[in-house]
Amino acid sequence: MSGEATIRVSEIFGPTIQGEGALIGVPTVFVRTGGCDYRCEWCDSLHAVEAEYRGTWTPMTAQEIMAEVVRLSGGKPLLVSLSGGNPAIQPLGEVIRQGHAQGYGFALETQGSVARDWFSDLDMLVLSPKPPSSGMQVDWPVFDACLQAGQGADMVMKIVIFDDTDYAWARDVAARYPQLPLFLQPGNHTPPPPDDDSATVDQDGVDERMRWLVDRVVQDRWYQARVLPQLHVMLWGNKRGV
Amino acid sequence: MSGEATIRVSEIFGPTIQGEGALIGVPTVFVRTGGCDYRCEWCDSLHAVEAEYRGTWTPMTAQEIMAEVVRLSGGKPLLVSLSGGNPAIQPLGEVIRQGHAQGYGFALETQGSVARDWFSDLDMLVLSPKPPSSGMQVDWPVFDACLQAGQGADMVMKIVIFDDTDYAWARDVAARYPQLPLFLQPGNHTPPPPDDDSATVDQDGVDERMRWLVDRVVQDRWYQARVLPQLHVMLWGNKRGV
């Protein structure tokens, strides 16, 4: 038995396009890790979060992960999106090192609850602090440590918004981190149950929230905020693997 | 009567978000000029193109245009999107100069059929050569002159795709301009008639074309291409002024 650290992988899929945030529309392979230190009320990836799905997660070495990424991408380098769960609780430094050596790029999205020294090796670090509607509480000193660890990577902030309370909170957070390009995203109040990705999305409701969010941003003349939807949900609903 | 050049303006509206391309999601005010040297089969802005709507276009000075942009934006600088018609056939250099002095940024989208020395003053020049389905023929030496004129601005290329022929054409064009970040956009086959912006969009059909386009890009491992929809059409249909 080797002593090499393994990573708990929930799914590796793609290429498809990145559906959210700064890299929206960019072809990418997703590596979704299993496990999370948060339990957001509206989590849309519970199959990669809840302990009862742990049996579906596969321990893989960095080499095994990159082999699958290379297979899916046909050996042609592209952007790899590291997602979760919270991918920051996994030892991903070696995946990034091996992938870079083969020409692949890496973006990682995390809530900012665990700082890793390998954040600085990322091409992009997406910090997504969770608003009040999530039921979670941000530990700001740890969030700041993530920001510190990410120096060297492009860093952006993405905040999901469900309601006025989330919106007011996002205004405060944005004022605290003016150096981070900011992406606001309307929340999906109909996330899939972990065992059924064919469950219907109330896309009309989500679109309505998106229009409301654009109106708010415009009314408040908050021109630094960029407002983007979950494009993959608009196109494919809650379906996984696209 | 002053000798100052006037610009034919079809509409000035916003702030809303940019719905397309590199700046998707960014709050912006649109300045849509009237008049075009092209007649694309599927033009979605005929009210700013066809001569019979010329009576709805207002001649405005640079100062009058900026006064309206400042009014709409509440005097807080933001991105101004110069659109058309073909905005390159209007004398917009002075608008950009005055707007920059007040802190505003400028992006202009054009098919690349008319080169202007003031392109270099833009913050972003979006070159959108029209594919075969448009019924137009690109004059490549002039397109190259636009590229030359735009040195100093961020430049990107956006290509609308309706079918396999357009797609194959886009592959060739992209190969010729590898230095330009590339955005592919599925076409809307149900553009509004110029006198009725409440006409229904076949959004299911457009979404289907978007999924097809993602599939093609992925199958061909064309990872340099970024695929984005017309977000404003998804959210507001053909409605104008949003």
CSV table of C-alpha atoms in Angstrom, one decimal:
chain,number,residue,atom,x,y,z
A,1,MET,CA,0.0,0.0,0.0
A,2,SER,CA,1.4,3.4,-1.1
A,3,GLY,CA,1.5,6.3,1.3
A,4,GLU,CA,0.3,8.7,-1.4
A,5,ALA,CA,-2.6,10.9,-0.3
A,6,THR,CA,-5.9,10.1,-2.0
A,7,ILE,CA,-8.6,12.5,-2.9
A,8,ARG,CA,-12.3,11.7,-2.4
A,9,VAL,CA,-13.9,12.2,-5.8
A,10,SER,CA,-17.7,12.4,-6.2
A,11,GLU,CA,-17.6,12.8,-10.0
A,12,ILE,CA,-15.4,13.8,-12.9
A,13,PHE,CA,-17.3,14.9,-16.0
A,14,GLY,CA,-17.1,16.9,-19.1
A,15,PRO,CA,-16.0,18.6,-21.1
A,16,THR,CA,-18.9,21.0,-20.9
A,17,ILE,CA,-19.0,24.7,-20.4
A,18,GLN,CA,-18.5,26.4,-17.1
A,19,GLY,CA,-22.0,27.7,-16.2
A,20,GLU,CA,-21.2,30.3,-13.5
A,21,GLY,CA,-19.1,33.3,-12.7
A,22,ALA,CA,-16.0,34.7,-14.1
A,23,LEU,CA,-15.3,31.8,-16.5
A,24,ILE,CA,-18.9,31.4,-17.7
A,25,GLY,CA,-19.0,29.7,-21.1
A,26,VAL,CA,-15.4,28.4,-21.0
A,27,PRO,CA,-15.0,24.7,-21.9
A,28,THR,CA,-14.0,22.7,-18.9
A,29,VAL,CA,-13.8,19.4,-17.1
A,30,PHE,CA,-15.2,19.3,-13.6
A,31,VAL,CA,-13.6,17.4,-10.8
A,32,ARG,CA,-16.1,17.4,-8.0
A,33,THR,CA,-14.8,16.2,-4.7
A,34,GLY,CA,-16.9,14.6,-1.9
A,35,GLY,CA,-17.3,16.1,1.5
A,36,CYS,CA,-18.1,19.5,2.9
A,37,ASP,CA,-17.7,21.3,6.2
A,38,TYR,CA,-20.8,23.3,5.4
A,39,ARG,CA,-24.5,22.3,5.1
A,40,CYS,CA,-26.1,25.1,3.1
A,41,GLU,CA,-29.9,25.1,3.2
A,42,TRP,CA,-30.1,25.3,-0.6
A,43,CYS,CA,-27.1,23.2,-1.5
A,44,ASP,CA,-27.4,22.0,-5.1
A,45,SER,CA,-24.8,19.3,-4.7
A,46,LEU,CA,-25.9,17.2,-1.7
A,47,HIS,CA,-24.7,14.0,-3.4
A,48,ALA,CA,-21.2,15.4,-2.9
A,49,VAL,CA,-21.9,16.6,0.6
A,50,GLU,CA,-24.1,14.3,2.7
A,51,ALA,CA,-22.3,11.4,4.5
A,52,GLU,CA,-24.8,8.9,3.3
A,53,TYR,CA,-23.5,9.3,-0.2
A,54,ARG,CA,-19.9,8.7,0.9
A,55,GLY,CA,-20.1,5.2,-0.5
A,56,THR,CA,-20.4,6.8,-4.0
A,57,TRP,CA,-17.1,8.7,-3.6
A,58,THR,CA,-14.0,7.2,-4.9
A,59,PRO,CA,-10.5,7.6,-3.4
A,60,MET,CA,-8.2,8.6,-6.2
A,61,THR,CA,-4.6,9.6,-6.5
A,62,ALA,CA,-3.6,12.8,-8.3
A,63,GLN,CA,-2.3,10.6,-11.1
A,64,GLU,CA,-5.6,8.8,-11.4
A,65,ILE,CA,-7.5,12.0,-11.5
A,66,MET,CA,-5.3,13.6,-14.1
A,67,ALA,CA,-5.5,10.4,-16.2
A,68,GLU,CA,-9.3,10.7,-16.2
A,69,VAL,CA,-9.2,14.4,-17.1
A,70,VAL,CA,-6.8,13.7,-19.9
A,71,ARG,CA,-9.0,10.9,-21.2
A,72,LEU,CA,-12.2,13.0,-21.1
A,73,SER,CA,-10.4,16.0,-22.8
A,74,GLY,CA,-8.8,13.8,-25.4
A,75,GLY,CA,-5.4,14.8,-24.2
A,76,LYS,CA,-5.9,18.4,-25.2
A,77,PRO,CA,-5.3,20.8,-22.3
A,78,LEU,CA,-8.2,22.8,-21.1
A,79,LEU,CA,-9.6,24.4,-17.9
A,80,VAL,CA,-10.2,22.0,-15.0
A,81,SER,CA,-12.8,23.2,-12.5
A,82,LEU,CA,-12.3,21.9,-9.0
A,83,SER,CA,-15.6,21.9,-7.2
A,84,GLY,CA,-17.4,20.1,-4.4
A,85,GLY,CA,-18.5,19.8,-1.7
A,86,ASN,CA,-15.7,21.9,-0.5
A,87,PRO,CA,-12.6,21.0,-2.6
A,88,ALA,CA,-10.4,22.8,-0.1
A,89,ILE,CA,-10.7,20.0,2.4
A,90,GLN,CA,-9.0,17.6,-0.1
A,91,PRO,CA,-5.2,17.5,-0.8
A,92,LEU,CA,-5.4,18.9,-4.4
A,93,GLY,CA,-1.9,20.4,-4.6
A,94,GLU,CA,-0.5,17.5,-6.4
A,95,VAL,CA,-3.3,17.4,-9.0
A,96,ILE,CA,-2.6,21.0,-9.9
A,97,ARG,CA,1.1,20.4,-10.1
A,98,GLN,CA,0.8,17.4,-12.4
A,99,GLY,CA,-1.9,19.1,-14.5
A,100,HIS,CA,0.1,22.2,-15.0
A,101,ALA,CA,3.0,20.1,-16.2
A,102,GLN,CA,0.7,18.8,-18.9
A,103,GLY,CA,-0.6,22.2,-19.8
A,104,TYR,CA,-4.0,22.2,-18.0
A,105,GLY,CA,-5.3,25.2,-16.1
A,106,PHE,CA,-7.2,25.1,-12.8
A,107,ALA,CA,-9.9,27.0,-11.2
A,108,LEU,CA,-11.2,26.1,-7.7
A,109,GLU,CA,-14.4,27.3,-6.0
A,110,THR,CA,-14.7,27.3,-2.2
A,111,GLN,CA,-16.6,29.1,0.5
A,112,GLY,CA,-13.4,30.2,2.1
A,113,SER,CA,-13.6,28.1,5.3
A,114,VAL,CA,-10.3,26.3,4.9
A,115,ALA,CA,-7.0,27.9,3.6
A,116,ARG,CA,-4.5,25.9,1.7
A,117,ASP,CA,-0.9,26.9,0.7
A,118,TRP,CA,-1.5,25.4,-2.8
A,119,PHE,CA,-4.3,28.0,-3.5
A,120,SER,CA,-1.5,30.2,-4.8
A,121,ASP,CA,-0.8,27.6,-7.6
A,122,LEU,CA,-4.3,27.9,-9.0
A,123,ASP,CA,-5.0,29.9,-12.1
A,124,MET,CA,-8.2,31.1,-10.5
A,125,LEU,CA,-9.5,31.0,-7.0
A,126,VAL,CA,-13.3,31.7,-6.7
A,127,LEU,CA,-14.2,32.6,-3.1
A,128,SER,CA,-17.9,32.2,-2.5
A,129,PRO,CA,-18.8,33.2,1.0
A,130,LYS,CA,-22.3,32.0,1.9
A,131,PRO,CA,-25.0,34.5,2.7
A,132,PRO,CA,-27.5,34.4,5.6
A,133,SER,CA,-30.0,32.3,3.6
A,134,SER,CA,-27.6,29.4,3.6
A,135,GLY,CA,-27.9,29.1,7.4
A,136,MET,CA,-24.1,29.2,7.6
A,137,GLN,CA,-21.8,31.7,9.4
A,138,VAL,CA,-18.7,32.9,7.7
A,139,ASP,CA,-15.5,32.8,9.8
A,140,TRP,CA,-13.9,36.0,8.4
A,141,PRO,CA,-10.4,35.5,9.8
A,142,VAL,CA,-10.3,32.1,8.0
A,143,PHE,CA,-11.7,33.7,4.8
A,144,ASP,CA,-9.0,36.3,5.0
A,145,ALA,CA,-6.4,33.5,5.3
A,146,CYS,CA,-7.8,32.0,2.1
A,147,LEU,CA,-7.3,35.4,0.4
A,148,GLN,CA,-3.8,35.5,1.7
A,149,ALA,CA,-3.1,32.0,0.6
A,150,GLY,CA,-4.4,32.7,-2.9
A,151,GLN,CA,-2.0,35.5,-3.7
A,152,GLY,CA,-0.6,34.7,-7.1
A,153,ALA,CA,-3.8,33.3,-8.4
A,154,ASP,CA,-6.5,35.4,-10.1
A,155,MET,CA,-9.0,35.8,-7.3
A,156,VAL,CA,-12.7,36.7,-7.6
A,157,MET,CA,-15.7,36.6,-5.3
A,158,LYS,CA,-19.1,35.1,-6.1
A,159,ILE,CA,-22.1,35.6,-3.9
A,160,VAL,CA,-25.4,33.7,-4.3
A,161,ILE,CA,-28.4,35.9,-3.5
A,162,PHE,CA,-31.9,34.7,-2.5
A,163,ASP,CA,-33.5,37.7,-0.9
A,164,ASP,CA,-33.1,41.3,0.5
A,165,THR,CA,-31.2,40.1,3.5
A,166,ASP,CA,-28.6,38.3,1.3
A,167,TYR,CA,-28.4,41.3,-0.9
A,168,ALA,CA,-27.7,43.7,2.0
A,169,TRP,CA,-25.1,41.3,3.3
A,170,ALA,CA,-23.4,41.1,-0.1
A,171,ARG,CA,-23.2,44.9,-0.2
A,172,ASP,CA,-21.3,44.8,3.1
A,173,VAL,CA,-19.0,42.0,2.1
A,174,ALA,CA,-18.2,43.7,-1.3
A,175,ALA,CA,-17.4,46.9,0.5
A,176,ARG,CA,-14.9,45.0,2.7
A,177,TYR,CA,-13.2,43.4,-0.3
A,178,PRO,CA,-13.1,46.1,-3.1
A,179,GLN,CA,-10.1,44.5,-4.7
A,180,LEU,CA,-12.0,41.3,-5.6
A,181,PRO,CA,-14.0,41.3,-8.9
A,182,LEU,CA,-17.5,40.5,-7.8
A,183,PHE,CA,-20.1,38.2,-9.3
A,184,LEU,CA,-23.7,38.0,-8.0
A,185,GLN,CA,-25.8,35.0,-8.8
A,186,PRO,CA,-29.5,34.4,-8.2
A,187,GLY,CA,-30.1,31.3,-6.0
A,188,ASN,CA,-32.0,28.2,-7.2
A,189,HIS,CA,-34.7,27.6,-4.6
A,190,THR,CA,-35.5,24.2,-6.3
A,191,PRO,CA,-32.1,22.4,-6.0
A,192,PRO,CA,-32.2,18.7,-6.8
A,193,PRO,CA,-32.6,16.1,-4.1
A,194,PRO,CA,-29.3,14.2,-3.9
A,195,ASP,CA,-30.8,11.0,-5.4
A,196,ASP,CA,-32.8,12.5,-8.3
A,197,ASP,CA,-31.2,14.9,-10.7
A,198,SER,CA,-34.3,14.8,-13.0
A,199,ALA,CA,-36.2,16.8,-10.4
A,200,THR,CA,-37.8,19.9,-12.0
A,201,VAL,CA,-36.3,23.3,-11.6
A,202,ASP,CA,-38.6,26.3,-11.2
A,203,GLN,CA,-36.7,28.2,-13.8
A,204,ASP,CA,-39.4,30.9,-14.1
A,205,GLY,CA,-38.9,31.6,-10.4
A,206,VAL,CA,-35.1,31.7,-10.8
A,207,ASP,CA,-35.4,34.0,-13.8
A,208,GLU,CA,-37.7,36.2,-11.8
A,209,ARG,CA,-35.0,36.4,-9.1
A,210,MET,CA,-32.4,37.2,-11.7
A,211,ARG,CA,-34.4,40.1,-13.1
A,212,TRP,CA,-35.1,41.3,-9.5
A,213,LEU,CA,-31.3,41.2,-8.8
A,214,VAL,CA,-30.5,43.2,-12.0
A,215,ASP,CA,-33.1,45.8,-10.9
A,216,ARG,CA,-31.6,46.1,-7.4
A,217,VAL,CA,-28.1,46.4,-8.7
A,218,VAL,CA,-29.2,49.1,-11.2
A,219,GLN,CA,-31.3,51.0,-8.7
A,220,ASP,CA,-28.4,51.1,-6.2
A,221,ARG,CA,-26.0,52.0,-9.0
A,222,TRP,CA,-23.8,49.2,-7.9
A,223,TYR,CA,-21.9,49.1,-11.2
A,224,GLN,CA,-19.0,47.0,-9.8
A,225,ALA,CA,-21.2,44.0,-9.4
A,226,ARG,CA,-21.6,41.6,-12.3
A,227,VAL,CA,-24.8,39.7,-12.4
A,228,LEU,CA,-24.8,36.2,-13.9
A,229,PRO,CA,-27.2,33.2,-13.8
A,230,GLN,CA,-26.4,29.5,-13.5
A,231,LEU,CA,-26.3,29.0,-17.2
A,232,HIS,CA,-26.1,25.2,-17.0
A,233,VAL,CA,-29.3,25.1,-15.0
A,234,MET,CA,-31.1,27.3,-17.6
A,235,LEU,CA,-29.9,24.9,-20.3
A,236,TRP,CA,-30.0,21.5,-18.7
A,237,GLY,CA,-32.0,21.9,-15.5
A,238,ASN,CA,-30.6,20.1,-12.5
A,239,LYS,CA,-29.2,17.3,-14.7
A,240,ARG,CA,-25.8,16.1,-13.6
A,241,GLY,CA,-22.8,15.5,-15.8
A,242,VAL,CA,-23.4,18.4,-18.2
B,1,MET,CA,-26.0,76.5,-36.6
B,2,SER,CA,-22.9,74.8,-35.2
B,3,GLY,CA,-20.6,72.8,-37.4
B,4,GLU,CA,-20.3,70.1,-34.7
B,5,ALA,CA,-20.8,66.6,-36.1
B,6,THR,CA,-24.0,64.9,-34.9
B,7,ILE,CA,-24.6,61.2,-34.4
B,8,ARG,CA,-27.7,59.4,-35.4
B,9,VAL,CA,-29.1,57.8,-32.3
B,10,SER,CA,-31.8,55.1,-32.4
B,11,GLU,CA,-32.0,54.7,-28.6
B,12,ILE,CA,-30.2,55.2,-25.3
B,13,PHE,CA,-31.3,52.9,-22.5
B,14,GLY,CA,-30.2,51.4,-19.3
B,15,PRO,CA,-28.6,50.8,-17.0
B,16,THR,CA,-29.2,47.1,-17.5
B,17,ILE,CA,-26.6,44.2,-17.8
B,18,GLN,CA,-24.7,43.5,-21.0
B,19,GLY,CA,-26.3,40.3,-22.3
B,20,GLU,CA,-23.6,39.0,-24.6
B,21,GLY,CA,-20.0,38.2,-25.0
B,22,ALA,CA,-16.9,39.1,-23.0
B,23,LEU,CA,-18.7,41.6,-20.8
B,24,ILE,CA,-21.8,39.5,-20.1
B,25,GLY,CA,-23.4,40.5,-16.8
B,26,VAL,CA,-21.7,43.9,-16.5
B,27,PRO,CA,-24.0,46.8,-15.8
B,28,THR,CA,-24.1,49.1,-18.8
B,29,VAL,CA,-25.9,51.9,-20.6
B,30,PHE,CA,-26.5,51.2,-24.3
B,31,VAL,CA,-26.2,53.8,-26.9
B,32,ARG,CA,-27.6,52.3,-30.1
B,33,THR,CA,-26.9,54.3,-33.3
B,34,GLY,CA,-29.1,54.2,-36.4
B,35,GLY,CA,-28.0,53.0,-39.7
B,36,CYS,CA,-26.1,50.0,-41.0
B,37,ASP,CA,-24.1,49.1,-44.1
B,38,TYR,CA,-25.2,45.5,-43.8
B,39,ARG,CA,-28.6,43.8,-44.0
B,40,CYS,CA,-28.2,40.5,-42.1
B,41,GLU,CA,-31.0,38.0,-42.7
B,42,TRP,CA,-31.6,37.5,-39.1
B,43,CYS,CA,-30.9,41.1,-37.8
B,44,ASP,CA,-32.5,41.6,-34.4
B,45,SER,CA,-32.3,45.4,-34.5
B,46,LEU,CA,-34.0,46.3,-37.7
B,47,HIS,CA,-35.5,49.4,-36.0
B,48,ALA,CA,-31.9,50.7,-36.0
B,49,VAL,CA,-31.1,49.6,-39.5
B,50,GLU,CA,-34.0,50.0,-42.0
B,51,ALA,CA,-34.3,53.4,-43.7
B,52,GLU,CA,-38.0,53.5,-43.0
B,53,TYR,CA,-37.2,53.9,-39.3
B,54,ARG,CA,-34.8,56.8,-40.0
B,55,GLY,CA,-37.5,59.2,-38.7
B,56,THR,CA,-37.2,57.7,-35.3
B,57,TRP,CA,-33.5,58.4,-35.1
B,58,THR,CA,-32.4,61.6,-33.4
B,59,PRO,CA,-29.3,63.5,-34.4
B,60,MET,CA,-27.4,64.2,-31.2
B,61,THR,CA,-24.1,65.9,-30.4
B,62,ALA,CA,-21.5,64.1,-28.3
B,63,GLN,CA,-22.3,66.4,-25.4
B,64,GLU,CA,-26.0,65.6,-25.7
B,65,ILE,CA,-25.3,61.8,-25.7
B,66,MET,CA,-23.1,62.0,-22.7
B,67,ALA,CA,-25.7,64.2,-20.9
B,68,GLU,CA,-28.2,61.4,-21.4
B,69,VAL,CA,-25.8,58.6,-20.3
B,70,VAL,CA,-24.9,60.6,-17.2
B,71,ARG,CA,-28.6,61.2,-16.4
B,72,LEU,CA,-29.5,57.5,-16.8
B,73,SER,CA,-26.5,56.3,-14.7
B,74,GLY,CA,-27.1,58.9,-12.0
B,75,GLY,CA,-23.7,60.5,-12.7
B,76,LYS,CA,-21.9,57.4,-11.6
B,77,PRO,CA,-19.4,56.1,-14.2
B,78,LEU,CA,-20.1,52.8,-15.7
B,79,LEU,CA,-19.6,50.9,-19.0
B,80,VAL,CA,-21.2,52.4,-22.1
B,81,SER,CA,-22.0,49.9,-24.8
B,82,LEU,CA,-21.9,51.4,-28.3
B,83,SER,CA,-24.1,49.3,-30.5
B,84,GLY,CA,-26.2,49.7,-33.7
B,85,GLY,CA,-26.9,49.3,-36.5
B,86,ASN,CA,-23.2,49.6,-37.2
B,87,PRO,CA,-21.9,52.2,-34.8
B,88,ALA,CA,-18.6,52.5,-36.7
B,89,ILE,CA,-20.4,54.5,-39.4
B,90,GLN,CA,-21.0,57.3,-36.9
B,91,PRO,CA,-18.5,59.9,-35.6
B,92,LEU,CA,-18.2,58.5,-32.0
B,93,GLY,CA,-14.7,59.6,-31.2
B,94,GLU,CA,-15.8,62.7,-29.4
B,95,VAL,CA,-18.3,60.8,-27.2
B,96,ILE,CA,-15.6,58.5,-26.1
B,97,ARG,CA,-13.2,61.4,-25.4
B,98,GLN,CA,-15.8,63.3,-23.3
B,99,GLY,CA,-17.0,60.1,-21.6
B,100,HIS,CA,-13.5,59.0,-20.6
B,101,ALA,CA,-12.9,62.5,-19.1
B,102,GLN,CA,-15.9,61.8,-16.8
B,103,GLY,CA,-14.7,58.3,-15.9
B,104,TYR,CA,-17.0,56.2,-18.2
B,105,GLY,CA,-15.7,53.2,-20.1
B,106,PHE,CA,-16.6,52.3,-23.7
B,107,ALA,CA,-17.1,49.0,-25.5
B,108,LEU,CA,-18.2,49.0,-29.2
B,109,GLU,CA,-19.4,46.1,-31.3
B,110,THR,CA,-19.1,46.2,-35.0
B,111,GLN,CA,-19.0,43.7,-37.9
B,112,GLY,CA,-15.7,45.1,-38.9
B,113,SER,CA,-16.7,46.7,-42.2
B,114,VAL,CA,-15.6,50.2,-41.5
B,115,ALA,CA,-12.3,51.1,-39.7
B,116,ARG,CA,-12.0,54.2,-37.6
B,117,ASP,CA,-8.9,55.7,-36.0
B,118,TRP,CA,-10.8,56.3,-32.7
B,119,PHE,CA,-11.2,52.5,-32.3
B,120,SER,CA,-7.9,52.6,-30.4
B,121,ASP,CA,-9.5,54.9,-27.8
B,122,LEU,CA,-12.1,52.2,-26.9
B,123,ASP,CA,-11.8,50.1,-23.8
B,124,MET,CA,-13.0,47.1,-25.7
B,125,LEU,CA,-13.6,46.6,-29.4
B,126,VAL,CA,-15.8,43.6,-30.2
B,127,LEU,CA,-15.4,42.5,-33.8
B,128,SER,CA,-18.3,40.4,-34.9
B,129,PRO,CA,-17.8,39.2,-38.5
B,130,LYS,CA,-21.1,37.9,-40.0
B,131,PRO,CA,-21.3,34.2,-41.0
B,132,PRO,CA,-22.7,32.8,-44.2
B,133,SER,CA,-26.3,32.6,-42.8
B,134,SER,CA,-26.4,36.4,-42.6
B,135,GLY,CA,-26.3,36.6,-46.4
B,136,MET,CA,-23.4,39.1,-46.0
B,137,GLN,CA,-19.8,38.8,-47.3
B,138,VAL,CA,-16.9,39.9,-45.1
B,139,ASP,CA,-14.4,42.2,-46.7
B,140,TRP,CA,-11.3,40.8,-45.0
B,141,PRO,CA,-8.9,43.6,-45.9
B,142,VAL,CA,-11.2,46.1,-44.2
B,143,PHE,CA,-11.7,43.7,-41.3
B,144,ASP,CA,-7.9,43.6,-40.9
B,145,ALA,CA,-7.9,47.4,-41.0
B,146,CYS,CA,-10.3,47.4,-38.1
B,147,LEU,CA,-8.0,45.1,-36.2
B,148,GLN,CA,-5.1,47.5,-36.9
B,149,ALA,CA,-7.1,50.5,-35.9
B,150,GLY,CA,-8.1,48.9,-32.6
B,151,GLN,CA,-4.6,48.4,-31.3
B,152,GLY,CA,-4.6,49.7,-27.8
B,153,ALA,CA,-8.1,48.6,-27.0
B,154,ASP,CA,-8.9,45.1,-25.7
B,155,MET,CA,-10.1,43.2,-28.8
B,156,VAL,CA,-12.3,40.2,-28.9
B,157,MET,CA,-14.2,38.4,-31.6
B,158,LYS,CA,-17.8,37.2,-31.4
B,159,ILE,CA,-19.4,35.0,-34.0
B,160,VAL,CA,-23.1,34.2,-34.2
B,161,ILE,CA,-23.8,30.6,-35.3
B,162,PHE,CA,-26.9,29.2,-36.8
B,163,ASP,CA,-25.9,26.0,-38.5
B,164,ASP,CA,-23.1,23.7,-39.6
B,165,THR,CA,-22.0,26.0,-42.4
B,166,ASP,CA,-21.6,28.9,-40.0
B,167,TYR,CA,-19.8,26.7,-37.6
B,168,ALA,CA,-17.3,25.5,-40.2
B,169,TRP,CA,-16.8,29.1,-41.3
B,170,ALA,CA,-16.2,30.2,-37.6
B,171,ARG,CA,-13.5,27.5,-37.3
B,172,ASP,CA,-11.7,29.0,-40.3
B,173,VAL,CA,-12.0,32.6,-39.1
B,174,ALA,CA,-10.8,31.7,-35.6
B,175,ALA,CA,-7.8,29.9,-37.1
B,176,ARG,CA,-6.9,33.1,-38.9
B,177,TYR,CA,-7.1,35.3,-35.8
B,178,PRO,CA,-5.7,33.1,-33.0
B,179,GLN,CA,-4.8,36.3,-31.0
B,180,LEU,CA,-8.4,37.3,-30.5
B,181,PRO,CA,-10.3,35.8,-27.6
B,182,LEU,CA,-13.3,34.1,-29.2
B,183,PHE,CA,-17.0,34.0,-28.2
B,184,LEU,CA,-19.5,31.9,-30.0
B,185,GLN,CA,-23.2,32.7,-29.7
B,186,PRO,CA,-26.2,30.7,-30.9
B,187,GLY,CA,-28.4,32.7,-33.3
B,188,ASN,CA,-32.0,33.8,-32.6
B,189,HIS,CA,-34.1,32.6,-35.5
B,190,THR,CA,-37.1,34.5,-34.2
B,191,PRO,CA,-35.8,38.1,-34.1
B,192,PRO,CA,-38.4,40.8,-33.5
B,193,PRO,CA,-40.0,42.6,-36.4
B,194,PRO,CA,-38.8,46.2,-36.2
B,195,ASP,CA,-42.3,47.5,-35.1
B,196,ASP,CA,-43.1,44.9,-32.5
B,197,ASP,CA,-40.7,44.0,-29.7
B,198,SER,CA,-43.4,42.0,-27.9
B,199,ALA,CA,-43.1,39.3,-30.6
B,200,THR,CA,-42.5,35.9,-29.1
B,201,VAL,CA,-39.0,34.3,-29.1
B,202,ASP,CA,-38.7,30.6,-29.7
B,203,GLN,CA,-36.4,30.3,-26.7
B,204,ASP,CA,-36.7,26.5,-26.7
B,205,GLY,CA,-35.3,26.5,-30.2
B,206,VAL,CA,-32.5,28.9,-29.3
B,207,ASP,CA,-31.6,26.9,-26.2
B,208,GLU,CA,-31.5,23.8,-28.4
B,209,ARG,CA,-29.1,25.5,-30.7
B,210,MET,CA,-27.0,26.5,-27.7
B,211,ARG,CA,-26.8,22.9,-26.5
B,212,TRP,CA,-25.9,21.8,-30.0
B,213,LEU,CA,-23.2,24.4,-30.2
B,214,VAL,CA,-21.7,23.3,-26.8
B,215,ASP,CA,-21.7,19.7,-28.1
B,216,ARG,CA,-19.9,20.6,-31.3
B,217,VAL,CA,-17.3,22.6,-29.5
B,218,VAL,CA,-16.7,19.8,-27.1
B,219,GLN,CA,-16.6,17.1,-29.7
B,220,ASP,CA,-14.1,19.1,-31.8
B,221,ARG,CA,-12.1,19.8,-28.6
B,222,TRP,CA,-12.2,23.5,-29.6
B,223,TYR,CA,-11.4,24.6,-26.1
B,224,GLN,CA,-10.4,28.2,-27.1
B,225,ALA,CA,-14.0,29.0,-28.0
B,226,ARG,CA,-16.2,30.3,-25.3
B,227,VAL,CA,-19.9,29.7,-25.8
B,228,LEU,CA,-22.4,32.1,-24.4
B,229,PRO,CA,-26.1,32.8,-25.1
B,230,GLN,CA,-27.9,36.1,-25.5
B,231,LEU,CA,-28.7,36.4,-21.8
B,232,HIS,CA,-31.1,39.4,-22.1
B,233,VAL,CA,-33.2,37.4,-24.6
B,234,MET,CA,-33.4,34.5,-22.2
B,235,LEU,CA,-34.6,36.9,-19.5
B,236,TRP,CA,-36.6,39.5,-21.3
B,237,GLY,CA,-37.4,38.0,-24.7
B,238,ASN,CA,-37.2,40.5,-27.6
B,239,LYS,CA,-38.3,43.3,-25.4
B,240,ARG,CA,-36.4,46.6,-26.1
B,241,GLY,CA,-34.9,48.9,-23.5
B,242,VAL,CA,-33.7,46.2,-21.1
